[in-house]
JSON list of C-alpha atoms in Angstrom, two decimals:
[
{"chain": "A", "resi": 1, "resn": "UNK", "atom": "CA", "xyz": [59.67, -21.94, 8.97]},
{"chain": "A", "resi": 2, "resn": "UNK", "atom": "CA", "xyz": [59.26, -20.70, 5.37]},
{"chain": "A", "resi": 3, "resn": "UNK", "atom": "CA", "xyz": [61.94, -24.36, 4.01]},
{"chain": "A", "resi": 4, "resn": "UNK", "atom": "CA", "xyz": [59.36, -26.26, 5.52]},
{"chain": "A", "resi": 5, "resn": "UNK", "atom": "CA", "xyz": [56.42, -24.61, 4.13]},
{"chain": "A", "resi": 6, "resn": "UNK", "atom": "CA", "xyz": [57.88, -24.84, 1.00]},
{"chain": "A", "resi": 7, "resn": "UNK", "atom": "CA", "xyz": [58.73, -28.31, 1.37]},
{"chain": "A", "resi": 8, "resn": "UNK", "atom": "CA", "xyz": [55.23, -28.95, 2.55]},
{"chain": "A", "resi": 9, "resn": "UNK", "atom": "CA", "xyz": [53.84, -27.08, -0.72]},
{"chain": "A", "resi": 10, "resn": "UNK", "atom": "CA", "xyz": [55.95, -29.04, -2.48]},
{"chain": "A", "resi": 11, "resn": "UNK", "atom": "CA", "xyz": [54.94, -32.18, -1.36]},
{"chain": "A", "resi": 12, "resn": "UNK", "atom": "CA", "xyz": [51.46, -31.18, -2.18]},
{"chain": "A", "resi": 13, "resn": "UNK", "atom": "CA", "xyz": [52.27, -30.40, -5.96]},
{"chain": "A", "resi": 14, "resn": "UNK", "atom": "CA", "xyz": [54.01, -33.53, -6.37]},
{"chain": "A", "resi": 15, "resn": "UNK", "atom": "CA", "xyz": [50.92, -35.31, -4.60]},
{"chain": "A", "resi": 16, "resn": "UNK", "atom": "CA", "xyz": [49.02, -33.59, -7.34]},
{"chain": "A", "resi": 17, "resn": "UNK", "atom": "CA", "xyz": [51.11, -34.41, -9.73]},
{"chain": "A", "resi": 18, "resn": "UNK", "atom": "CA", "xyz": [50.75, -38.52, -8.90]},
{"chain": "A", "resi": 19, "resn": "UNK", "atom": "CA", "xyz": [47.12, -38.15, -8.87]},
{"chain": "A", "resi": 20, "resn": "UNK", "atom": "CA", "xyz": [47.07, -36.66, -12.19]},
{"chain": "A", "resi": 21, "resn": "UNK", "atom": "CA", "xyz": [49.13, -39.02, -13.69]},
{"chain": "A", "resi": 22, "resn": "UNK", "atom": "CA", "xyz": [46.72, -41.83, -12.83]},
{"chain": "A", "resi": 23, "resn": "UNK", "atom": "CA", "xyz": [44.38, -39.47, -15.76]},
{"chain": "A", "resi": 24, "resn": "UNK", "atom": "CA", "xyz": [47.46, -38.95, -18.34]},
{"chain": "A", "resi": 25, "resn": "UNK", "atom": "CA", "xyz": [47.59, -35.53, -17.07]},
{"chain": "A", "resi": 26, "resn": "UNK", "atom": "CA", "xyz": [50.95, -33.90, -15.78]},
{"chain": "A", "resi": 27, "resn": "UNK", "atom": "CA", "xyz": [49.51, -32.17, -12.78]},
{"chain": "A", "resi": 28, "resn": "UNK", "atom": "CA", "xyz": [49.96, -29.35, -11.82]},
{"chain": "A", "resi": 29, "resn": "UNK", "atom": "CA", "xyz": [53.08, -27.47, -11.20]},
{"chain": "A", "resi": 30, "resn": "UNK", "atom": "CA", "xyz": [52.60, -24.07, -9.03]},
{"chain": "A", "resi": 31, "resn": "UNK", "atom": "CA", "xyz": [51.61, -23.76, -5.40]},
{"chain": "A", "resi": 32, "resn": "UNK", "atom": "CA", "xyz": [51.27, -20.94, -3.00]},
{"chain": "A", "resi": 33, "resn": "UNK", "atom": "CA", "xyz": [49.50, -19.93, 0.11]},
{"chain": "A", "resi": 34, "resn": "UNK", "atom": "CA", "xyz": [45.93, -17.79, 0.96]},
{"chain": "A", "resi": 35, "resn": "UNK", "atom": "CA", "xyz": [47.18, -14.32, -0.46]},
{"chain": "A", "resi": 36, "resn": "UNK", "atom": "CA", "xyz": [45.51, -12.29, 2.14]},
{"chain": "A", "resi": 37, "resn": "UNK", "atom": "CA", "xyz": [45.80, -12.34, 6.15]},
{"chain": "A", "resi": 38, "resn": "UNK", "atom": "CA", "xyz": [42.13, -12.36, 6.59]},
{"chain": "A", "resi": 39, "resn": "UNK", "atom": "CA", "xyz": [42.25, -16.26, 7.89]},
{"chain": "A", "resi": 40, "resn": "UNK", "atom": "CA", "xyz": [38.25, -16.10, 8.62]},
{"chain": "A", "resi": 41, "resn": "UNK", "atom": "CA", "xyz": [37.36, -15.53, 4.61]},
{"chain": "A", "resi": 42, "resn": "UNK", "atom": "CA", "xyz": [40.47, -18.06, 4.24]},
{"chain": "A", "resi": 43, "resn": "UNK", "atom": "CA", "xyz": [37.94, -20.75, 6.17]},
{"chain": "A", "resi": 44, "resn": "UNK", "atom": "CA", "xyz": [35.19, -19.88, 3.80]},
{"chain": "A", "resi": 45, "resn": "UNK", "atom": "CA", "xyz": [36.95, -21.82, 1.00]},
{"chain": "A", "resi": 46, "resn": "UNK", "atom": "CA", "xyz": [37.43, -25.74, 0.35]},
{"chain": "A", "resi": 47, "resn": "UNK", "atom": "CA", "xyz": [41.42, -26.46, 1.50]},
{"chain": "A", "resi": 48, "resn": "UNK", "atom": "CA", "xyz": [43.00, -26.62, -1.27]},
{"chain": "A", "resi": 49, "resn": "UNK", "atom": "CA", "xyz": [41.77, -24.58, -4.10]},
{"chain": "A", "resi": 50, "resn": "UNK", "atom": "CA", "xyz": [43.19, -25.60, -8.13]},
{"chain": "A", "resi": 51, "resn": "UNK", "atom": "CA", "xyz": [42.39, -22.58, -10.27]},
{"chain": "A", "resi": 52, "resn": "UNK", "atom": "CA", "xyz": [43.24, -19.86, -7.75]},
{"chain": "A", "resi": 53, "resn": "UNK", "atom": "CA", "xyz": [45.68, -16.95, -7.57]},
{"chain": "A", "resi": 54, "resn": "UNK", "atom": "CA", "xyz": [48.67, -17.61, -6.49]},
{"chain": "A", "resi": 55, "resn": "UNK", "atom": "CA", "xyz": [50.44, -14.71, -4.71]},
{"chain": "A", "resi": 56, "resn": "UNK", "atom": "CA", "xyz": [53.70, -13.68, -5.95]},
{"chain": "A", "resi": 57, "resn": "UNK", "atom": "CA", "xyz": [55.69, -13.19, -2.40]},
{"chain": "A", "resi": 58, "resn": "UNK", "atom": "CA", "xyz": [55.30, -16.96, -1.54]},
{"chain": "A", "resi": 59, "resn": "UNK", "atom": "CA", "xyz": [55.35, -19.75, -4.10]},
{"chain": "A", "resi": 60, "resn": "UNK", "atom": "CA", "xyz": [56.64, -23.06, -4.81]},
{"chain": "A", "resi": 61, "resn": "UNK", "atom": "CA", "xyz": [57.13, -24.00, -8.87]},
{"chain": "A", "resi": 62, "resn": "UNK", "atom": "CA", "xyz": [58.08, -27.57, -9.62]},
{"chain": "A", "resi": 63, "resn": "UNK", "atom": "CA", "xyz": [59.74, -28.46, -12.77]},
{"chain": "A", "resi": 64, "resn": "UNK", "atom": "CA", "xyz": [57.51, -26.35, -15.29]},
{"chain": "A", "resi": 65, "resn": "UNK", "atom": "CA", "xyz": [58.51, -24.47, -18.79]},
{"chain": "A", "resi": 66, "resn": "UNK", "atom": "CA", "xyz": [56.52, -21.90, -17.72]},
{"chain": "A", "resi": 67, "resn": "UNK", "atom": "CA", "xyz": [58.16, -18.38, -16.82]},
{"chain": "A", "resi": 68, "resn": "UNK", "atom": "CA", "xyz": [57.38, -14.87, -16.23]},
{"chain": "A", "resi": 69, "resn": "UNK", "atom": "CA", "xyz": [56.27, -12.47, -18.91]},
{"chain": "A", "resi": 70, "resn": "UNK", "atom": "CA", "xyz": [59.25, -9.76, -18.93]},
{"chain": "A", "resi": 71, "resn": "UNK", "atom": "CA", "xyz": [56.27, -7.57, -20.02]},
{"chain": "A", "resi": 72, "resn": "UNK", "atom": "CA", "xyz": [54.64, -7.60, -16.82]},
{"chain": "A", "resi": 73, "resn": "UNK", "atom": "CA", "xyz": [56.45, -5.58, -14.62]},
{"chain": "A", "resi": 74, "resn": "UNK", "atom": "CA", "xyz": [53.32, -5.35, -12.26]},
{"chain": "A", "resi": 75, "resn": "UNK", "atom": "CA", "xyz": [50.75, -7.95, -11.25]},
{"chain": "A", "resi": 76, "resn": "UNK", "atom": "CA", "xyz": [52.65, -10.41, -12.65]},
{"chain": "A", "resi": 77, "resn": "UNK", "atom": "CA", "xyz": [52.03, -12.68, -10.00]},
{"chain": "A", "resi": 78, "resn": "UNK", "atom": "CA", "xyz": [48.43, -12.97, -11.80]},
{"chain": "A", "resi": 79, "resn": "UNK", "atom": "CA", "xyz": [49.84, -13.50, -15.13]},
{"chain": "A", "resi": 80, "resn": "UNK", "atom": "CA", "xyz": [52.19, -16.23, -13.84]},
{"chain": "A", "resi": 81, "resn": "UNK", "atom": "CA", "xyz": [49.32, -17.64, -12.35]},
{"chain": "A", "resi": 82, "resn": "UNK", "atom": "CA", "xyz": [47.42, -18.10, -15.29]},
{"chain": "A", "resi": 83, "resn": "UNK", "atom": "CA", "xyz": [50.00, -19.38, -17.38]},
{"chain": "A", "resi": 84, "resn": "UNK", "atom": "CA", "xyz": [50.27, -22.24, -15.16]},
{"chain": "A", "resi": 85, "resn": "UNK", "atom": "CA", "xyz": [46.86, -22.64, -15.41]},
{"chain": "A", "resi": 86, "resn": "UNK", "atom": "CA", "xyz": [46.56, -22.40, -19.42]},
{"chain": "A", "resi": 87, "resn": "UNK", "atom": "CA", "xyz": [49.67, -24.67, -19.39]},
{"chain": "A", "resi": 88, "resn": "UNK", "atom": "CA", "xyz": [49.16, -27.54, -16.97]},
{"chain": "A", "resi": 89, "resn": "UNK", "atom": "CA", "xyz": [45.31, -27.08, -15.90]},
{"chain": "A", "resi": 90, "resn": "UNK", "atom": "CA", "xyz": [45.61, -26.35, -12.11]},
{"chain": "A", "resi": 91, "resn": "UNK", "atom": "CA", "xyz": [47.62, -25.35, -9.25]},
{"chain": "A", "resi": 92, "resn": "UNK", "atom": "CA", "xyz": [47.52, -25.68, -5.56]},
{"chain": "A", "resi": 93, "resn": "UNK", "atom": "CA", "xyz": [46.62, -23.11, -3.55]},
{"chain": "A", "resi": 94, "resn": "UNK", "atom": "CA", "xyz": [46.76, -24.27, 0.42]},
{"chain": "A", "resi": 95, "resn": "UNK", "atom": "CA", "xyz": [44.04, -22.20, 1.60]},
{"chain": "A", "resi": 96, "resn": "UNK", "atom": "CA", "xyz": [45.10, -23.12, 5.07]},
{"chain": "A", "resi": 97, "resn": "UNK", "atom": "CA", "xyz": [48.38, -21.77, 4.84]},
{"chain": "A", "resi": 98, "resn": "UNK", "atom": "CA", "xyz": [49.28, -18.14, 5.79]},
{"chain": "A", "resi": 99, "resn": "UNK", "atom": "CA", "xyz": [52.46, -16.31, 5.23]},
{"chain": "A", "resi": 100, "resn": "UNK", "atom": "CA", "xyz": [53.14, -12.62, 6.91]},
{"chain": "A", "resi": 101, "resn": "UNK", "atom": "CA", "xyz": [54.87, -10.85, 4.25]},
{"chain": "A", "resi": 102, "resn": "UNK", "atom": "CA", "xyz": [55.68, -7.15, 3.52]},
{"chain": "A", "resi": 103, "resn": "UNK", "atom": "CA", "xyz": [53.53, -6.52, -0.01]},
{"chain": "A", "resi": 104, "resn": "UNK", "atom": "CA", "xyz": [53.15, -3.50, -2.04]},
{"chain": "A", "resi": 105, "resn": "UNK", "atom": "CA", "xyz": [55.01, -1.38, 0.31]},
{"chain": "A", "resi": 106, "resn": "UNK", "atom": "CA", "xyz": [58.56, -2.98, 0.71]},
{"chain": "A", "resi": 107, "resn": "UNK", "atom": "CA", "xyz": [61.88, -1.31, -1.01]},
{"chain": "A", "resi": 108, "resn": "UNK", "atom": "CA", "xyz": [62.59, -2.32, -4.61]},
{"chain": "A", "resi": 109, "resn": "UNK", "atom": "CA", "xyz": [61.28, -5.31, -6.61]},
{"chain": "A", "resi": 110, "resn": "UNK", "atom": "CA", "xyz": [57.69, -4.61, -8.14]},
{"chain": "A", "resi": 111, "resn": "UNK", "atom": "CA", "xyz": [56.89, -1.96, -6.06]},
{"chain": "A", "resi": 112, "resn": "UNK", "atom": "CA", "xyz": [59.70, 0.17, -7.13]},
{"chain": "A", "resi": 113, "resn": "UNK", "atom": "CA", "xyz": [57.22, 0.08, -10.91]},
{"chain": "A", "resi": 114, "resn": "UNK", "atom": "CA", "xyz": [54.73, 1.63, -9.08]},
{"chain": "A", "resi": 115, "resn": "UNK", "atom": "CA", "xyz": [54.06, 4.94, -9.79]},
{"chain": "A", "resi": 116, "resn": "UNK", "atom": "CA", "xyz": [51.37, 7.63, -7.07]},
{"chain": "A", "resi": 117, "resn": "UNK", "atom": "CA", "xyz": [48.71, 7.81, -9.89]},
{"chain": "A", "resi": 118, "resn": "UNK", "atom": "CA", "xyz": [48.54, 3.80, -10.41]},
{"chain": "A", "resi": 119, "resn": "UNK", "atom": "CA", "xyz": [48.93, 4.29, -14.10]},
{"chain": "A", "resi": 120, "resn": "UNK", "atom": "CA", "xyz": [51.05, 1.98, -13.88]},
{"chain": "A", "resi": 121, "resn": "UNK", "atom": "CA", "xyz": [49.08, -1.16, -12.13]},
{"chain": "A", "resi": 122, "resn": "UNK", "atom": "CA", "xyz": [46.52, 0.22, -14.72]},
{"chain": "A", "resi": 123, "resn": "UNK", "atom": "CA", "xyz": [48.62, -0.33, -18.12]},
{"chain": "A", "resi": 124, "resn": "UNK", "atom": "CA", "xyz": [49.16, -3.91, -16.89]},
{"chain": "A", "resi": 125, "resn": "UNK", "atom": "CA", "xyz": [45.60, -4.65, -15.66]},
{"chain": "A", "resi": 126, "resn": "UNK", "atom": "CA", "xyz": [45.02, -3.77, -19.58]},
{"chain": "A", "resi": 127, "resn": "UNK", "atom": "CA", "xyz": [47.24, -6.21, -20.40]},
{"chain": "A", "resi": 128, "resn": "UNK", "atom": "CA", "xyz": [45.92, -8.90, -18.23]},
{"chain": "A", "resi": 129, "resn": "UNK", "atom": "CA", "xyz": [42.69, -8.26, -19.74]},
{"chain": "A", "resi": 130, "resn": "UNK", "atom": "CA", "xyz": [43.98, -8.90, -23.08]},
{"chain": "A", "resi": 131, "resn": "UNK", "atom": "CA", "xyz": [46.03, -11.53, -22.77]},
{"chain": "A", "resi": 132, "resn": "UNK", "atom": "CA", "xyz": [43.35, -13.29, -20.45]},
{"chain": "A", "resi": 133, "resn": "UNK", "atom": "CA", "xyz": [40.08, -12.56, -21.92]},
{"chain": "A", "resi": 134, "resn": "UNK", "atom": "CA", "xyz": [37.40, -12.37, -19.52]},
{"chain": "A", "resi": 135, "resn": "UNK", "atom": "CA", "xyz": [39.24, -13.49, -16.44]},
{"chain": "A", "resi": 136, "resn": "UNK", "atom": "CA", "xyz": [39.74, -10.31, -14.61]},
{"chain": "A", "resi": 137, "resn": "UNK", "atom": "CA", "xyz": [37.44, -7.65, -13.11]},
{"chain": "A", "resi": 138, "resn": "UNK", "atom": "CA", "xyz": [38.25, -4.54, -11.21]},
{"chain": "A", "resi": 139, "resn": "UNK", "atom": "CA", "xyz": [38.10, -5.06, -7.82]},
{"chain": "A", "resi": 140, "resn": "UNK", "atom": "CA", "xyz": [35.74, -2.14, -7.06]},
{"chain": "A", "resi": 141, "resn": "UNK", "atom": "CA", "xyz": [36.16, -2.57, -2.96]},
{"chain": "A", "resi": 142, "resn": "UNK", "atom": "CA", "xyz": [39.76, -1.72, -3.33]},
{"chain": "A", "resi": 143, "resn": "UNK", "atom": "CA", "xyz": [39.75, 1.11, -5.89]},
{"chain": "A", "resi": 144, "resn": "UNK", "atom": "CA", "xyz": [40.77, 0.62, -9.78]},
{"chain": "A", "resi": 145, "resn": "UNK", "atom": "CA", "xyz": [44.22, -0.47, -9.72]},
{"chain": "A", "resi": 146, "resn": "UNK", "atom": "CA", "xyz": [43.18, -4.16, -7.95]},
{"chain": "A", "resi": 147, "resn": "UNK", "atom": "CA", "xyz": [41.62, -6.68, -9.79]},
{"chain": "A", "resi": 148, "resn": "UNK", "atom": "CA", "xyz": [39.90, -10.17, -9.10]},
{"chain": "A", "resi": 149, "resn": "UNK", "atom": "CA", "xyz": [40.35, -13.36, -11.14]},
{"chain": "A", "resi": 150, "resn": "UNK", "atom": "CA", "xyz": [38.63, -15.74, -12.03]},
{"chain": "A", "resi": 151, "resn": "UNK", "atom": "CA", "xyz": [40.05, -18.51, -14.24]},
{"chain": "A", "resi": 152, "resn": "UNK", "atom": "CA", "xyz": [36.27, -20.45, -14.60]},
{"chain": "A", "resi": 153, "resn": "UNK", "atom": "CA", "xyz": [35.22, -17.21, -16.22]},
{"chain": "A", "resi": 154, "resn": "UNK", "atom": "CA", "xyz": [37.75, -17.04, -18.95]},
{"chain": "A", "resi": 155, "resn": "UNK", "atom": "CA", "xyz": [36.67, -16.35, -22.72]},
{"chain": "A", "resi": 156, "resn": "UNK", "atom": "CA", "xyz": [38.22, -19.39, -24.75]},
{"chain": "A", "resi": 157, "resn": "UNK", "atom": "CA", "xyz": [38.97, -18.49, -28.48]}
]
């Protein structure tokens, strides 16, 4: 059921979170699930994965300052993502768990930003790149308006 998924993520973070404080650190403080349905790439991956993206449609945050940009009416889910990871150093991402959601094409929410050109997804894809220097690429498989991330490839200042 999707309470004890989350209660499972959750238990996960605040294993995390234990471990970390061994180090001083607080842990991390987001957790989520493989964002795609394609469980044989999922299997490809290590189990639990700390500096990936965290999809928007299913996530657990625990006890963290960190909110959503009001700016990003799109791929904010990415944004998000990275500011738990500029803020607290990693997340959990159970790349063992799948969740069958409606994305991109449900009623209201983020989609209802969207706009039939994609200028839209492109404006904030701009501002990803910006605010997140050297972190995301277009993802050229999936035309321009999807991007990949990668928080190891980040530009520090």
């Amino acid at each position: 059921s999707p309470v004890a998924a989350a209660r499972f993520l959750l238990a996960k973070l605040r294993s995390a979170q234990a471990a970390a404080k061994e180090g001083k650190a607080a842990g991390p403080r987001l957790a989520g699930v493989f964002p795609l349905g394609n469980t044989g790439q999922a299997f490809t991956r290590e189990a639990v994965s700390a500096d990936h993206f965290i999809l928007g449609d299913f996530f657990v945050a625990d006890r963290s300052p960190v909110r959503f940009d009001p700016r990003m009416t799109l791929k904010e889910d990415y944004d998000f993502t990275c500011s738990h990871l500029a803020k607290h150093g990693e997340v959990v991402r159970c790349n063992r768990m799948f969740v069958r959601a409606v994305h991109e094409t449900n009623a209201g929410g983020a989609v209802s930003e969207r706009d039939s050109a994609g200028e839209r997804e492109r404006e904030m894809i701009k501002v990803l790149k910006e605010k997140w220097p050297g972190v995301f690429w277009i993802n050229s498989k999936r035309g321009d308006t999807q991007v990949v991330m990668s928080w190891k490839r980040r530009k520090l200042k």
